Tab-separated table of C-alpha atoms in Angstrom:
chain	number	residue	atom	x	y	z
S	1	VAL	CA	103.773	85.877	109.271
S	2	ARG	CA	102.880	82.360	109.301
S	3	GLY	CA	104.027	80.221	106.557
S	4	GLY	CA	101.256	77.662	105.950
S	5	THR	CA	101.244	73.658	107.375
S	6	GLY	CA	102.059	71.288	104.926
S	7	GLY	CA	99.543	68.616	104.145
S	8	MET	CA	99.377	64.985	105.390
S	9	GLY	CA	100.964	61.978	103.970
S	10	TYR	CA	98.899	58.777	102.515
S	11	PRO	CA	100.894	56.144	104.740
S	12	ASN	CA	99.198	52.975	103.239
S	13	LEU	CA	100.696	54.253	99.462
S	14	GLY	CA	103.700	56.292	100.536
S	15	GLY	CA	101.673	59.565	99.633
S	16	GLU	CA	103.179	62.720	100.302
S	17	GLY	CA	101.439	65.917	101.688
S	18	GLY	CA	101.604	69.134	99.770
S	19	ARG	CA	104.234	72.033	101.123
S	20	GLY	CA	102.067	74.670	102.755
S	21	GLY	CA	102.325	78.346	101.327
S	22	ASP	CA	104.553	81.074	101.443
S	23	VAL	CA	104.576	84.863	102.663
S	24	TRP	CA	106.026	87.234	100.073
S	25	PHE	CA	106.405	90.740	100.305
S	26	VAL	CA	106.778	92.409	96.916
S	27	ALA	CA	107.365	95.552	95.878
S	28	ARG	CA	104.683	97.841	94.051
S	29	GLU	CA	104.622	101.125	92.974
S	30	ARG	CA	101.770	103.349	94.593
S	31	THR	CA	101.678	101.287	97.513
S	32	THR	CA	101.856	103.071	100.935
S	33	LEU	CA	102.258	101.346	104.463
S	34	LYS	CA	99.098	103.053	105.411
S	35	SER	CA	97.101	101.503	103.109
S	36	ILE	CA	98.537	97.762	104.115
S	37	ARG	CA	97.431	98.940	107.723
S	38	GLU	CA	94.052	99.583	106.503
S	39	LYS	CA	93.703	96.321	104.203
S	40	TYR	CA	95.242	94.401	107.276
S	41	PRO	CA	94.200	95.966	110.483
S	42	GLN	CA	95.644	92.669	112.461
S	43	LYS	CA	98.578	92.937	110.868
S	44	ARG	CA	98.847	89.278	110.321
S	45	PHE	CA	99.464	87.395	107.240
S	46	VAL	CA	99.046	83.752	107.452
S	47	ALA	CA	99.722	81.192	104.213
S	48	GLY	CA	97.493	78.827	102.867
S	49	THR	CA	97.870	74.718	104.285
S	50	GLY	CA	99.208	72.313	102.007
S	51	ALA	CA	96.425	69.762	100.220
S	52	ASN	CA	96.464	66.232	102.148
S	53	SER	CA	97.807	62.994	100.488
S	54	SER	CA	94.982	60.937	98.574
S	55	VAL	CA	94.578	58.130	96.840
S	56	LYS	CA	93.755	60.018	94.201
S	57	ALA	CA	96.425	62.421	94.129
S	58	LEU	CA	99.543	60.922	96.132
S	59	LYS	CA	100.917	64.208	95.650
S	60	GLY	CA	99.077	66.908	97.520
S	61	GLU	CA	99.051	70.268	96.250
S	62	LYS	CA	100.785	72.849	97.554
S	63	GLY	CA	99.231	75.633	99.722
S	64	LYS	CA	98.147	78.929	97.965
S	65	ASP	CA	100.931	81.682	98.944
S	66	CYS	CA	100.056	84.980	100.304
S	67	GLU	CA	101.532	88.039	98.968
S	68	VAL	CA	101.507	91.136	100.583
S	69	HIS	CA	102.119	94.342	98.110
S	70	VAL	CA	104.611	96.645	99.865
S	71	PRO	CA	106.165	100.096	98.555
S	72	LEU	CA	109.430	100.322	97.184
S	73	GLY	CA	112.220	101.475	99.847
S	74	ILE	CA	111.131	98.915	102.107
S	75	SER	CA	113.478	97.270	104.841
S	76	VAL	CA	112.534	94.268	106.000
S	77	LEU	CA	113.580	93.554	109.928
S	78	ASP	CA	113.071	91.206	112.720
S	79	ASP	CA	112.304	90.977	115.783
S	80	ASP	CA	115.703	92.108	117.124
S	81	GLY	CA	115.995	94.967	114.403
S	82	LYS	CA	118.637	93.043	112.453
S	83	GLN	CA	117.906	93.936	108.762
S	84	ILE	CA	116.677	90.594	106.933
S	85	GLY	CA	116.073	92.124	103.521
S	86	GLU	CA	114.788	95.002	101.397
S	87	LEU	CA	113.105	95.814	98.330
S	88	ASN	CA	113.967	99.143	96.233
S	89	ALA	CA	112.415	97.886	92.914
S	90	ALA	CA	108.954	97.013	91.160
S	91	GLY	CA	108.825	93.959	91.182
S	92	GLU	CA	111.223	92.354	94.026
S	93	ARG	CA	110.096	89.613	96.075
S	94	PHE	CA	111.258	88.494	99.582
S	95	LEU	CA	109.930	85.369	101.351
S	96	ALA	CA	108.954	86.380	104.453
S	97	ALA	CA	107.987	82.997	105.989
S	98	ARG	CA	108.558	79.820	104.542
S	99	GLY	CA	105.666	77.246	104.239
S	100	GLY	CA	105.891	73.641	106.268
S	101	LEU	CA	107.111	70.370	104.467
S	102	GLY	CA	104.117	67.690	103.240
S	103	GLY	CA	103.993	64.739	105.344
S	104	SER	CA	106.211	61.991	104.005
S	105	LEU	CA	107.902	58.966	104.894
S	106	ALA	CA	110.832	60.783	106.410
S	107	THR	CA	108.689	63.013	108.832
S	108	ASN	CA	106.219	59.506	109.354
S	109	PHE	CA	103.865	60.828	107.249
S	110	LEU	CA	103.133	63.911	109.225
S	111	PRO	CA	102.815	67.359	108.256
S	112	CYS	CA	105.474	70.025	109.428
S	113	LYS	CA	104.552	73.539	110.602
S	114	GLY	CA	105.256	76.873	108.365
S	115	GLN	CA	108.019	79.222	109.653
S	116	ARG	CA	106.239	81.822	111.872
S	117	ARG	CA	107.807	84.857	112.653
S	118	THR	CA	107.321	88.772	113.358
S	119	VAL	CA	108.886	91.165	111.011
S	120	HIS	CA	109.034	95.179	110.893
S	121	LEU	CA	108.455	96.835	107.888
S	122	ASP	CA	110.578	100.459	107.722
S	123	LEU	CA	109.865	102.819	104.829
S	124	LYS	CA	113.162	104.592	103.877
S	125	LEU	CA	113.002	107.695	100.833
S	126	ILE	CA	114.496	106.701	97.807
S	127	ALA	CA	115.391	110.211	95.591
S	128	ASP	CA	118.510	111.326	93.514
S	129	VAL	CA	119.637	113.936	95.693
S	130	GLY	CA	119.243	114.487	99.531
S	131	LEU	CA	119.089	117.776	101.012
S	132	VAL	CA	121.366	117.524	104.201
S	133	GLY	CA	122.039	121.040	106.508
S	134	PHE	CA	120.985	121.950	109.994
S	135	PRO	CA	117.726	123.421	110.246
S	136	ASN	CA	116.942	127.436	109.008
S	137	ALA	CA	119.806	126.433	106.086
S	138	GLY	CA	117.652	127.314	103.950
S	139	LYS	CA	116.772	123.695	102.674
S	140	SER	CA	112.839	124.032	102.197
S	141	SER	CA	112.985	127.322	100.294
S	142	LEU	CA	115.756	125.803	98.043
S	143	LEU	CA	113.552	122.985	97.595
S	144	SER	CA	110.523	125.554	96.586
S	145	LYS	CA	112.941	127.238	93.677
S	146	ILE	CA	114.455	124.690	91.911
S	147	SER	CA	111.048	122.436	91.928
S	148	HIS	CA	107.499	122.331	91.850
S	149	ALA	CA	107.212	121.385	95.722
S	150	LYS	CA	105.513	123.595	98.266
S	151	PRO	CA	106.861	122.974	101.384
S	152	GLU	CA	106.363	124.223	104.611
S	153	ILE	CA	108.826	127.814	104.952
S	154	ALA	CA	109.074	129.578	108.361
S	155	ASN	CA	112.056	131.339	109.911
S	156	TYR	CA	112.506	128.909	112.963
S	157	ALA	CA	114.269	125.207	113.681
S	158	PHE	CA	112.440	122.446	112.568
S	159	THR	CA	109.784	123.649	109.957
S	160	THR	CA	110.402	120.432	108.238
S	161	ILE	CA	109.345	117.637	110.309
S	162	GLN	CA	108.933	114.781	107.764
S	163	PRO	CA	110.582	114.575	103.970
S	164	GLU	CA	109.518	116.868	101.680
S	165	LEU	CA	109.923	115.464	98.342
S	166	GLY	CA	110.494	117.403	94.499
S	167	LYS	CA	111.296	117.053	91.202
S	168	ILE	CA	113.328	118.918	89.055
S	169	MET	CA	112.520	118.962	85.283
S	170	TYR	CA	114.335	119.865	82.370
S	171	PRO	CA	114.031	121.038	79.548
S	172	ASP	CA	114.858	117.699	77.615
S	173	TYR	CA	112.347	116.139	79.943
S	174	LYS	CA	114.764	114.973	82.359
S	175	GLN	CA	113.707	114.586	85.830
S	176	ILE	CA	115.776	114.169	88.911
S	177	SER	CA	114.096	113.616	92.320
S	178	VAL	CA	115.082	115.513	95.536
S	179	ALA	CA	114.697	115.361	99.049
S	180	ASP	CA	114.361	118.058	101.689
S	181	LEU	CA	115.001	116.020	105.068
S	182	PRO	CA	114.294	117.093	108.365
S	183	GLY	CA	116.935	119.031	110.002
S	184	LEU	CA	119.869	117.363	111.861
S	185	ILE	CA	121.805	118.872	114.857
S	186	GLU	CA	124.590	117.828	116.766
S	187	GLY	CA	124.236	114.542	118.427
S	188	ALA	CA	121.780	113.320	115.820
S	189	HIS	CA	123.671	110.110	115.127
S	190	ALA	CA	122.783	109.426	118.951
S	191	ASN	CA	119.191	109.928	117.901
S	192	LYS	CA	119.055	113.496	119.095
S	193	GLY	CA	116.182	115.766	117.501
S	194	MET	CA	114.915	113.751	114.520
S	195	GLY	CA	118.134	111.624	115.236
S	196	HIS	CA	117.869	107.998	112.730
S	197	LYS	CA	113.882	109.466	111.643
S	198	PHE	CA	116.362	111.764	109.443
S	199	LEU	CA	119.177	109.677	109.017
S	200	LYS	CA	118.031	106.498	107.345
S	201	HIS	CA	116.332	108.451	104.743
S	202	ILE	CA	120.002	109.653	103.447
S	203	GLU	CA	120.905	105.541	102.883
S	204	ARG	CA	118.349	105.598	100.320
S	205	THR	CA	119.428	108.687	98.608
S	206	LYS	CA	122.116	108.807	95.536
S	207	GLN	CA	123.873	111.699	96.112
S	208	LEU	CA	123.847	114.114	98.678
S	209	LEU	CA	123.630	117.988	98.418
S	210	LEU	CA	124.839	119.483	101.732
S	211	VAL	CA	123.512	123.236	102.141
S	212	VAL	CA	125.334	125.663	104.729
S	213	ASP	CA	123.941	129.316	105.722
S	214	ILE	CA	127.241	131.109	104.808
S	215	SER	CA	127.113	133.628	108.037
S	216	GLY	CA	126.925	130.139	110.294
S	217	PHE	CA	124.407	128.433	112.608
S	218	GLN	CA	123.278	128.922	115.707
S	219	LEU	CA	120.425	126.281	116.910
S	220	SER	CA	119.189	128.583	120.321
S	221	ILE	CA	120.956	131.039	122.806
S	222	LYS	CA	121.846	127.889	124.881
S	223	THR	CA	124.158	126.336	121.518
S	224	GLN	CA	127.378	127.659	120.491
S	225	PHE	CA	127.469	129.576	117.542
S	226	ARG	CA	128.943	127.361	114.188
S	227	THR	CA	130.766	128.948	111.159
S	228	ALA	CA	129.780	127.738	107.751
S	229	PHE	CA	133.227	125.596	108.035
S	230	GLU	CA	132.442	124.296	111.421
S	231	THR	CA	128.973	123.195	110.466
S	232	ILE	CA	129.928	121.064	107.280
S	233	LEU	CA	132.697	119.332	109.374
S	234	LEU	CA	129.556	118.945	111.978
S	235	LEU	CA	127.650	117.372	109.175
S	236	THR	CA	130.192	115.113	108.071
S	237	LYS	CA	130.772	114.282	111.796
S	238	GLU	CA	127.307	113.339	112.105
S	239	LEU	CA	126.982	111.028	108.869
S	240	GLU	CA	129.850	109.474	109.787
S	241	LEU	CA	129.160	108.140	113.319
S	242	TYR	CA	126.251	107.324	112.094
S	243	LYS	CA	126.838	105.153	108.979
S	244	ASP	CA	130.511	106.028	107.271
S	245	GLU	CA	129.707	104.398	104.194
S	246	LEU	CA	127.281	107.566	103.719
S	247	LEU	CA	130.177	109.130	102.799
S	248	THR	CA	131.373	107.573	99.882
S	249	LYS	CA	128.219	109.298	98.432
S	250	PRO	CA	128.857	111.845	95.644
S	251	ALA	CA	128.374	115.072	97.378
S	252	LEU	CA	127.866	119.074	96.080
S	253	LEU	CA	127.887	121.576	98.351
S	254	ALA	CA	125.351	124.360	98.118
S	255	ILE	CA	126.451	127.674	100.178
S	256	ASN	CA	123.185	129.556	100.607
S	257	LYS	CA	122.312	133.209	101.438
S	258	MET	CA	124.874	134.939	99.718
S	259	ASP	CA	122.789	137.829	99.420
S	260	LEU	CA	123.507	138.814	103.018
S	261	PRO	CA	126.098	142.000	104.153
S	262	CYS	CA	129.611	140.193	104.893
S	263	ALA	CA	128.862	136.715	102.441
S	264	LYS	CA	131.519	137.755	99.742
S	265	ASP	CA	134.019	137.785	102.847
S	266	ASN	CA	132.682	134.750	104.109
S	267	LEU	CA	132.590	133.292	101.264
S	268	ASP	CA	136.499	133.605	100.894
S	269	GLU	CA	137.176	132.416	104.172
S	270	LEU	CA	135.307	129.334	103.435
S	271	MET	CA	136.507	128.729	100.302
S	272	THR	CA	140.360	128.883	101.799
S	273	GLN	CA	139.110	126.552	104.568
S	274	LEU	CA	137.967	123.881	102.355
S	275	GLU	CA	141.296	123.912	99.857
S	276	ASN	CA	143.106	122.494	102.903
S	277	PRO	CA	140.720	121.641	105.954
S	278	GLN	CA	143.357	119.607	107.775
S	279	ASP	CA	145.185	123.430	108.944
S	280	PHE	CA	141.858	124.356	110.329
S	281	LEU	CA	140.550	121.112	112.208
S	282	HIS	CA	141.783	122.658	115.714
S	283	LEU	CA	139.041	124.691	115.399
S	284	LEU	CA	136.386	122.102	116.607
S	285	GLU	CA	136.543	120.348	119.879
S	286	GLU	CA	138.536	116.875	118.548
S	287	GLY	CA	135.386	114.415	119.286
S	288	MET	CA	133.656	116.742	116.704
S	289	ILE	CA	136.317	115.783	114.036
S	290	PRO	CA	135.318	113.738	111.168
S	291	THR	CA	137.926	111.242	110.618
S	292	ASN	CA	137.213	112.212	106.633
S	293	THR	CA	136.587	115.332	105.153
S	294	LEU	CA	133.655	115.253	102.312
S	295	GLU	CA	135.236	115.978	98.711
S	296	PHE	CA	132.580	118.029	97.018
S	297	ARG	CA	132.043	117.258	93.292
S	298	GLU	CA	131.326	121.107	93.530
S	299	VAL	CA	130.824	124.077	95.771
S	300	ILE	CA	127.779	126.653	94.522
S	301	PRO	CA	127.408	129.742	95.991
S	302	ILE	CA	123.313	130.695	96.052
S	303	SER	CA	120.920	132.856	97.721
S	304	THR	CA	117.255	131.539	97.552
S	305	TYR	CA	115.829	135.385	98.117
S	306	THR	CA	117.374	136.587	94.991
S	307	GLY	CA	117.486	133.120	92.900
S	308	GLU	CA	121.552	133.768	92.554
S	309	GLY	CA	123.048	130.470	91.856
S	310	ILE	CA	119.672	128.377	91.399
S	311	GLU	CA	120.126	127.594	87.819
S	312	GLU	CA	123.804	126.821	87.818
S	313	LEU	CA	122.880	124.367	90.940
S	314	LYS	CA	120.337	122.472	88.592
S	315	THR	CA	122.851	122.603	85.915
S	316	CYS	CA	125.749	120.650	88.479
S	317	LEU	CA	123.296	118.348	89.618
S	318	ARG	CA	122.428	116.955	86.661
S	319	LYS	CA	125.714	116.659	85.223
S	320	SER	CA	126.679	114.834	88.531
S	321	ILE	CA	123.534	112.558	88.312
S	322	ASP	CA	124.374	112.007	84.503
S	323	GLU	CA	128.044	111.429	85.188
S	324	GLU	CA	127.456	108.724	87.922
S	325	ALA	CA	124.900	107.092	86.137
S	326	GLU	CA	127.619	106.638	83.282
S	327	GLN	CA	130.104	105.358	85.811
S	328	VAL	CA	127.733	102.857	86.874
S	329	ASN	CA	126.873	101.701	83.219
S	330	GLU	CA	130.776	101.226	82.801
S	331	ASP	CA	131.062	99.258	85.918
S	332	TYR	CA	128.515	97.004	84.445
S	333	ARG	CA	129.711	96.682	81.170
S	334	LYS	CA	133.086	95.769	82.607
S	335	LYS	CA	131.467	93.033	84.918
S	336	LYS	CA	129.571	91.615	81.945
S	337	LEU	CA	132.591	91.468	79.753
S	338	LEU	CA	134.666	89.948	82.418
S	339	LEU	CA	132.322	87.380	82.874
S	340	LEU	CA	132.048	86.542	79.421
S	341	GLN	CA	135.874	85.901	79.375
S	342	THR	CA	136.225	84.013	81.863
S	343	SER	CA	132.877	81.661	80.200
S	344	LYS	CA	135.134	80.898	77.393
């Protein structure tokens, strides 16, 4: 991206050249990164040059701004990978490159060049609820049960290789967006497996829904078997190691595959462990124990095979989202009231 060069000043009459145009990223709905790449194959965005000062116009006009429409959920990173801006709502703007000043007495009437830099656009999903779980936990099956999405489902790890989005529709026309995110594995925080490709999307979901297989999980014969309780702790650890503020998001727990034999006994054991998790942390190696355990608003046993608990889960998700929205509104009202009181 490059801001426009300023216009020439007019030394004889003290005229000032116009400032160069700016490069802006503007968030727009129904825009994709693919469409930007197709429209601008060179990936170069240059703003207009400021007008020169003249006898007719001592103050030159500003150069034309360059506006680039980008999707919602964009993070703007500099060449070092540091985030310098983000655009989450339609209409939000980010100044990517500022135009140079026009020539004036201060610059000996010579114009300045515009800001020039390389930036990276990184797209993260925005959804109300993000499904979090190891491969084969049944996230894709759950998404197909609660929404109209039709994700690919198969009995092997990593069926889902990119985020799948569905919407839960309620009788009063309320909609909740749910994202099925690619399966985590141990070490995802260090970019193993889908790694950061998965974890970055969780940042843009309002709430987490952990989906765990009641019978436990084993990625392959070469990896260790994990019980449902150990799975929850490992998922928590991966989130914590990537970015510990993820654990401050409201979270629910769906315990899947309750149609399997021994599921009831396993559930009783799991509920005991969840009530006092500190008493069972010794089951994991020390390096895999999270600093803080997740507090679940609801724990819902389900079966995507028989449909057990699916309606209850949808109700719990709706309740949790509504409560969170009410809390945000209440915080906003308190903040506005405080501002009014201090201004008086």
